Amino acid sequence: MVLFGVHWANRALAQNEASQALPQEVLVNLVKPSVVRIAEHVTGTAKIPSIKVDVRSGLVAVLPDEPPIEIAVDEYLTGSGFVVHPDGYIATNAHVVSPETVKLMLASESALSALFENALLLSDEEMQQFLQSDEEEDFSKTVTKYVIEHSVFELEHRVVVLKPGSDKRRIAGLLDEGYPAETVYVNSAFADDERDIALLKITEPDLPAVALGRSEHFSVGKRSFIFGFPATAELNRARASEATFTQGVVSAIKSSTRGDFNIFQTDAKVSEGSSGGPLIDDTGRVAGMVTFQTDEFNRVTGDNFAFALPIEMVIQAMEEVRITPQVGRYGAL
């Protein structure tokens, strides 16, 4: 039997050469077997320097008289992915599987603490001016990068594709019975260039790889569909390995920060665990990869959107490691 539980959808539907819109039930049966859940376990230690910042002058420095803070690291990260080649190749976000994510998390805490301490010295007018300008985000990134460069990390990590249909409810158990994954491509600079792409390889054959489409077919108002998984906090609930399906429309097409590619905004509901999942058009093809959602503050106020990278970015990464997209066998027993 095919590993990821392919249903009755056949290869003709996967190819869908006429690019016709599919009934929603057919689309779900076609794509769902290709969507997987991914977990990363990062352990080790980190030595984070004590720093001081000056918002007025835009300076940051290590406090030489204070020893670095040593932190024991034991972090689990989870996300989604989708099979892009039957030989076990899976696409996901870099931030789901890269050790850089944990470094960013630890450095961000130190940076925020230093920024908050310095903010107490600013007048209300200075604080408002800083928060309402572009300087706040840029300076925060500068401080975070500075902390990483002056920290010492000794980390080990393992990446696992979780077993579909598992009845395990604890993340450790899910990892132990999952499929060990090799990272064959990862853009470690994802926090700077927003090209949040990684490719994994598991040693399982004949996987139900989904058909990849073209993002240029997406326009504002087009229907969009997302498969993904609930956030880490929900791992202990029943059916933790069951993918969820949501739908909406493309609500906006925006430029990346550097203006070198488009980002698709959709109102299809997602959770944090959907990072790396597919953004699907109505023909059943993947047109993008979900990478982040509206920040927590705006979600609380009701502004809840998902954002996706164009699928061409995934295809380009596959080309760099000489993998050709190939649709898997559907309906094979």
Coordinates of C-alpha atoms in Angstrom, one line a residue:
M1 CA 0.0 0.0 0.0
V2 CA 1.2 3.5 -0.7
L3 CA 2.9 4.9 2.4
F4 CA 0.8 8.1 3.0
G5 CA -2.6 6.6 2.6
V6 CA -3.6 7.7 -0.9
H7 CA -7.3 7.5 -1.5
W8 CA -9.2 6.9 -4.8
A9 CA -8.0 10.0 -6.7
N10 CA -6.1 8.9 -9.8
R11 CA -3.1 10.2 -11.8
A12 CA -5.3 11.7 -14.4
L13 CA -6.8 14.0 -11.7
A14 CA -3.3 14.8 -10.5
Q15 CA -2.2 15.9 -13.9
N16 CA -5.5 17.6 -14.7
E17 CA -4.1 18.6 -18.1
A18 CA -7.1 20.8 -19.0
S19 CA -6.5 22.9 -15.9
Q20 CA -10.1 22.8 -15.0
A21 CA -11.4 23.7 -11.6
L22 CA -12.0 20.6 -9.5
P23 CA -14.9 19.9 -7.1
Q24 CA -13.8 20.6 -3.6
E25 CA -14.1 16.9 -2.4
V26 CA -11.9 15.8 -5.4
L27 CA -9.3 18.5 -4.6
V28 CA -9.1 17.4 -1.0
N29 CA -8.7 13.7 -1.9
L30 CA -6.1 14.6 -4.5
V31 CA -3.8 16.8 -2.3
K32 CA -4.2 15.6 1.3
P33 CA -2.1 12.5 0.9
S34 CA 0.9 14.7 -0.2
V35 CA 0.8 16.9 2.9
V36 CA 3.0 15.9 5.9
R37 CA 3.8 17.1 9.3
I38 CA 7.5 17.9 10.2
A39 CA 9.2 18.2 13.6
E40 CA 12.6 19.4 14.6
H41 CA 14.2 18.8 18.0
V42 CA 17.1 21.1 18.9
T43 CA 19.3 20.5 21.9
G44 CA 22.5 21.8 23.3
T45 CA 23.7 25.1 24.9
A46 CA 23.9 28.7 24.0
K47 CA 26.0 31.5 25.6
I48 CA 24.3 34.8 25.0
P49 CA 26.1 38.0 25.8
S50 CA 24.7 40.8 27.9
I51 CA 24.3 43.8 25.7
K52 CA 23.3 47.4 25.9
V53 CA 21.6 49.4 23.2
D54 CA 21.2 53.1 22.5
V55 CA 18.1 53.8 20.4
R56 CA 19.0 57.5 20.0
S57 CA 22.4 56.8 18.4
G58 CA 21.5 53.4 16.9
L59 CA 24.4 51.7 18.7
V60 CA 24.6 48.2 20.4
A61 CA 27.5 46.8 22.4
V62 CA 28.5 43.9 24.6
L63 CA 28.8 44.7 28.3
P64 CA 32.4 43.6 28.9
D65 CA 32.1 43.3 32.7
E66 CA 29.1 40.9 32.6
P67 CA 29.5 37.2 31.8
P68 CA 27.4 35.7 29.0
I69 CA 24.2 34.0 30.0
E70 CA 24.4 30.2 29.5
I71 CA 21.1 28.6 28.4
A72 CA 20.2 24.9 28.1
V73 CA 18.4 24.4 24.8
D74 CA 15.7 21.8 24.4
E75 CA 13.3 23.0 21.8
Y76 CA 10.7 21.3 19.5
L77 CA 9.6 23.0 16.3
T78 CA 6.8 21.8 14.1
G79 CA 5.5 22.7 10.7
S80 CA 4.0 21.3 7.5
G81 CA 5.4 20.2 4.2
F82 CA 4.3 18.6 0.9
V83 CA 5.8 15.8 -1.2
V84 CA 7.4 17.2 -4.4
H85 CA 8.9 14.0 -5.8
P86 CA 7.9 10.3 -5.3
D87 CA 11.4 9.4 -4.2
G88 CA 10.9 11.0 -0.8
Y89 CA 11.6 14.7 -1.5
I90 CA 9.5 17.1 0.6
A91 CA 9.3 20.9 0.5
T92 CA 8.9 23.0 3.6
N93 CA 9.9 26.3 5.2
A94 CA 13.5 26.9 6.1
H95 CA 12.4 28.2 9.5
V96 CA 10.7 24.9 10.3
V97 CA 14.0 22.8 10.0
S98 CA 16.9 25.2 10.4
P99 CA 18.8 25.6 13.6
E100 CA 19.0 29.3 12.8
T101 CA 15.4 29.5 14.0
V102 CA 16.3 28.6 17.6
K103 CA 19.3 31.1 17.4
L104 CA 16.9 33.8 16.3
M105 CA 14.5 32.9 19.1
L106 CA 17.2 33.2 21.8
A107 CA 18.8 36.3 20.3
S108 CA 15.4 38.0 19.9
E109 CA 14.7 37.6 23.6
S110 CA 18.0 39.2 24.5
A111 CA 17.5 42.0 22.0
L112 CA 13.9 42.8 23.2
S113 CA 15.1 42.9 26.8
A114 CA 17.9 45.4 26.0
L115 CA 15.5 47.5 23.8
F116 CA 12.9 47.6 26.6
E117 CA 15.5 48.6 29.2
N118 CA 16.7 51.5 26.9
A119 CA 13.2 52.5 26.1
L120 CA 12.7 53.5 29.8
L121 CA 15.2 56.3 29.2
L122 CA 13.3 57.8 26.2
S123 CA 10.7 60.4 26.5
D124 CA 7.1 59.6 25.4
E125 CA 7.6 61.7 22.2
E126 CA 10.9 59.9 21.4
M127 CA 9.3 56.5 21.9
Q128 CA 6.3 57.2 19.7
Q129 CA 8.5 58.6 17.0
F130 CA 10.7 55.4 17.1
L131 CA 7.7 53.0 17.1
Q132 CA 6.0 54.7 14.3
S133 CA 9.0 54.8 12.0
D134 CA 10.7 52.1 9.9
E135 CA 13.7 52.4 12.3
E136 CA 12.1 50.2 14.9
E137 CA 12.0 47.0 12.9
D138 CA 15.4 47.7 11.2
F139 CA 17.1 48.4 14.5
S140 CA 15.6 45.3 16.2
K141 CA 16.9 43.2 13.4
T142 CA 20.3 44.8 13.7
V143 CA 20.4 44.1 17.4
T144 CA 19.3 40.5 17.0
K145 CA 21.9 39.9 14.3
Y146 CA 24.6 41.4 16.6
V147 CA 23.6 39.1 19.5
I148 CA 23.8 36.0 17.2
E149 CA 27.3 37.1 16.0
H150 CA 28.5 37.5 19.5
S151 CA 26.9 34.3 20.9
V152 CA 28.3 30.8 21.1
F153 CA 26.0 28.0 20.1
E154 CA 26.6 24.3 20.5
L155 CA 23.5 22.7 19.1
E156 CA 22.4 19.4 17.7
H157 CA 19.2 18.9 15.8
R158 CA 17.3 16.2 14.2
V159 CA 14.4 16.6 11.7
V160 CA 11.7 14.0 11.4
V161 CA 8.6 13.6 9.1
L162 CA 5.9 12.4 11.4
K163 CA 4.1 9.2 10.7
P164 CA 0.6 9.7 9.2
G165 CA -2.2 8.2 11.3
S166 CA -0.1 7.9 14.4
D167 CA -1.9 7.5 17.7
K168 CA 1.0 9.0 19.7
R169 CA 0.0 12.2 21.6
R170 CA 3.4 13.3 22.8
I171 CA 5.9 15.0 20.6
A172 CA 8.8 12.7 21.8
G173 CA 6.8 9.6 20.8
L174 CA 5.9 11.1 17.4
L175 CA 9.5 11.8 16.7
D176 CA 10.7 8.4 17.7
E177 CA 8.4 6.6 15.3
G178 CA 8.7 9.1 12.5
Y179 CA 10.8 9.1 9.3
P180 CA 14.3 10.6 9.8
A181 CA 14.8 13.4 7.3
E182 CA 17.9 14.7 5.6
T183 CA 18.0 18.4 4.8
V184 CA 19.2 18.5 1.2
Y185 CA 18.6 22.3 0.7
V186 CA 18.0 25.1 3.2
N187 CA 18.3 28.8 2.9
S188 CA 19.8 29.8 6.2
A189 CA 19.4 33.5 5.3
F190 CA 15.6 33.3 5.3
A191 CA 15.3 36.0 8.0
D192 CA 17.0 38.5 5.8
D193 CA 15.9 37.7 2.3
E194 CA 12.5 36.1 3.1
R195 CA 13.2 33.1 0.8
D196 CA 12.0 30.7 3.4
I197 CA 12.6 27.5 1.6
A198 CA 14.0 24.0 2.5
L199 CA 13.9 20.6 0.9
L200 CA 14.0 17.3 2.9
K201 CA 14.6 13.7 1.8
I202 CA 13.3 10.6 3.6
T203 CA 14.1 7.0 2.5
E204 CA 10.6 6.0 1.5
P205 CA 9.7 5.2 -2.1
D206 CA 6.6 5.8 -4.2
L207 CA 5.3 8.8 -2.3
P208 CA 2.2 10.7 -3.6
A209 CA 3.9 13.8 -4.8
V210 CA 1.5 16.7 -5.6
A211 CA 1.4 18.5 -8.9
L212 CA 3.2 21.9 -8.9
G213 CA 1.6 24.8 -10.8
R214 CA 2.4 28.4 -11.5
S215 CA 1.9 31.3 -9.2
E216 CA 1.2 33.7 -12.0
H217 CA -2.2 32.1 -12.4
F218 CA -3.2 33.5 -9.0
S219 CA -4.9 36.9 -8.9
V220 CA -6.8 38.9 -6.3
G221 CA -10.2 37.3 -5.8
K222 CA -9.1 33.8 -6.9
R223 CA -10.1 30.9 -4.7
S224 CA -7.2 29.5 -2.6
F225 CA -6.9 26.4 -0.4
I226 CA -4.5 25.5 2.4
F227 CA -3.6 22.2 4.0
G228 CA -1.7 22.3 7.3
F229 CA -1.5 21.2 10.9
P230 CA -2.4 22.7 14.2
A231 CA 0.2 24.5 16.3
T232 CA 2.7 22.9 18.7
A233 CA 0.4 23.5 21.7
E234 CA -2.2 21.1 20.1
L235 CA 0.2 18.2 19.8
N236 CA -1.2 16.4 22.8
R237 CA -4.7 16.3 21.4
A238 CA -6.1 13.4 19.5
R239 CA -5.3 12.9 15.8
A240 CA -2.3 15.2 16.0
S241 CA -1.2 13.9 12.6
E242 CA -4.4 14.8 10.8
A243 CA -4.0 17.6 8.3
T244 CA -6.6 20.4 8.3
F245 CA -8.1 21.9 5.2
T246 CA -9.2 25.6 4.9
Q247 CA -10.3 27.8 2.0
G248 CA -10.5 31.4 1.1
V249 CA -9.5 33.8 -1.6
V250 CA -6.4 35.6 -2.6
S251 CA -7.0 38.9 -0.9
A252 CA -3.8 40.8 -2.0
I253 CA -0.5 40.3 -3.9
K254 CA 2.3 42.1 -2.2
S255 CA 6.0 42.6 -2.9
S256 CA 8.7 41.2 -0.7
T257 CA 10.7 43.7 1.4
R258 CA 13.4 43.8 -1.2
G259 CA 10.9 43.9 -4.0
D260 CA 12.3 40.9 -5.9
F261 CA 9.3 38.6 -5.7
N262 CA 5.6 38.5 -4.9
I263 CA 4.0 37.3 -1.7
F264 CA 0.4 36.1 -1.8
Q265 CA -2.0 37.0 1.0
T266 CA -5.1 34.9 1.6
D267 CA -7.9 35.0 4.1
A268 CA -7.9 31.2 4.4
K269 CA -7.6 30.4 8.1
V270 CA -4.3 28.9 9.3
S271 CA -2.5 28.1 12.5
E272 CA 1.2 28.5 13.2
G273 CA 1.8 24.8 12.4
S274 CA 0.8 25.4 8.8
S275 CA 4.2 26.9 8.0
G276 CA 5.5 25.1 5.0
G277 CA 2.2 23.8 3.8
P278 CA 0.9 24.1 0.3
L279 CA -1.2 27.0 -1.1
I280 CA -3.4 25.3 -3.7
D281 CA -5.4 26.6 -6.7
D282 CA -8.7 25.3 -7.8
T283 CA -7.1 22.9 -10.2
G284 CA -5.4 21.0 -7.4
R285 CA -1.9 22.3 -8.2
V286 CA 0.4 23.9 -5.6
A287 CA 0.9 27.6 -6.5
G288 CA 2.6 28.7 -3.3
M289 CA 4.0 27.7 0.1
V290 CA 2.5 29.1 3.3
T291 CA 5.2 30.8 5.3
F292 CA 3.8 33.1 8.0
Q293 CA 0.6 34.7 9.2
T294 CA -0.5 38.0 10.5
D295 CA 1.4 39.0 13.7
E296 CA -0.2 38.2 17.0
F297 CA -1.3 41.8 17.8
N298 CA -3.3 42.1 14.5
R299 CA -4.7 38.6 14.9
V300 CA -6.2 39.7 18.3
T301 CA -7.8 42.6 16.6
G302 CA -9.4 40.4 13.9
D303 CA -6.9 40.9 11.1
N304 CA -6.0 37.2 10.3
F305 CA -4.3 36.5 7.0
A306 CA -1.9 33.9 5.7
F307 CA 1.0 34.7 3.4
A308 CA 2.6 32.4 0.9
L309 CA 5.7 32.4 -1.2
P310 CA 5.4 31.6 -5.0
I311 CA 5.9 28.0 -6.0
E312 CA 8.6 29.0 -8.4
M313 CA 10.9 29.5 -5.4
V314 CA 10.5 25.9 -4.5
I315 CA 11.1 24.8 -8.1
Q316 CA 14.2 26.9 -8.2
A317 CA 15.6 25.2 -5.0
M318 CA 14.8 21.8 -6.5
E319 CA 16.8 22.7 -9.7
E320 CA 19.8 23.8 -7.5
V321 CA 20.0 20.2 -6.1
R322 CA 19.0 18.6 -9.4
I323 CA 15.5 17.4 -8.5
T324 CA 12.9 17.5 -11.1
P325 CA 9.3 17.9 -9.9
Q326 CA 7.3 14.7 -10.6
V327 CA 3.7 13.8 -9.7
G328 CA 3.3 10.7 -7.6
R329 CA 1.2 7.6 -8.3
Y330 CA -2.4 8.2 -7.2
G331 CA -4.8 5.4 -6.3
A332 CA -2.0 2.7 -6.4
L333 CA -2.5 -0.2 -4.1

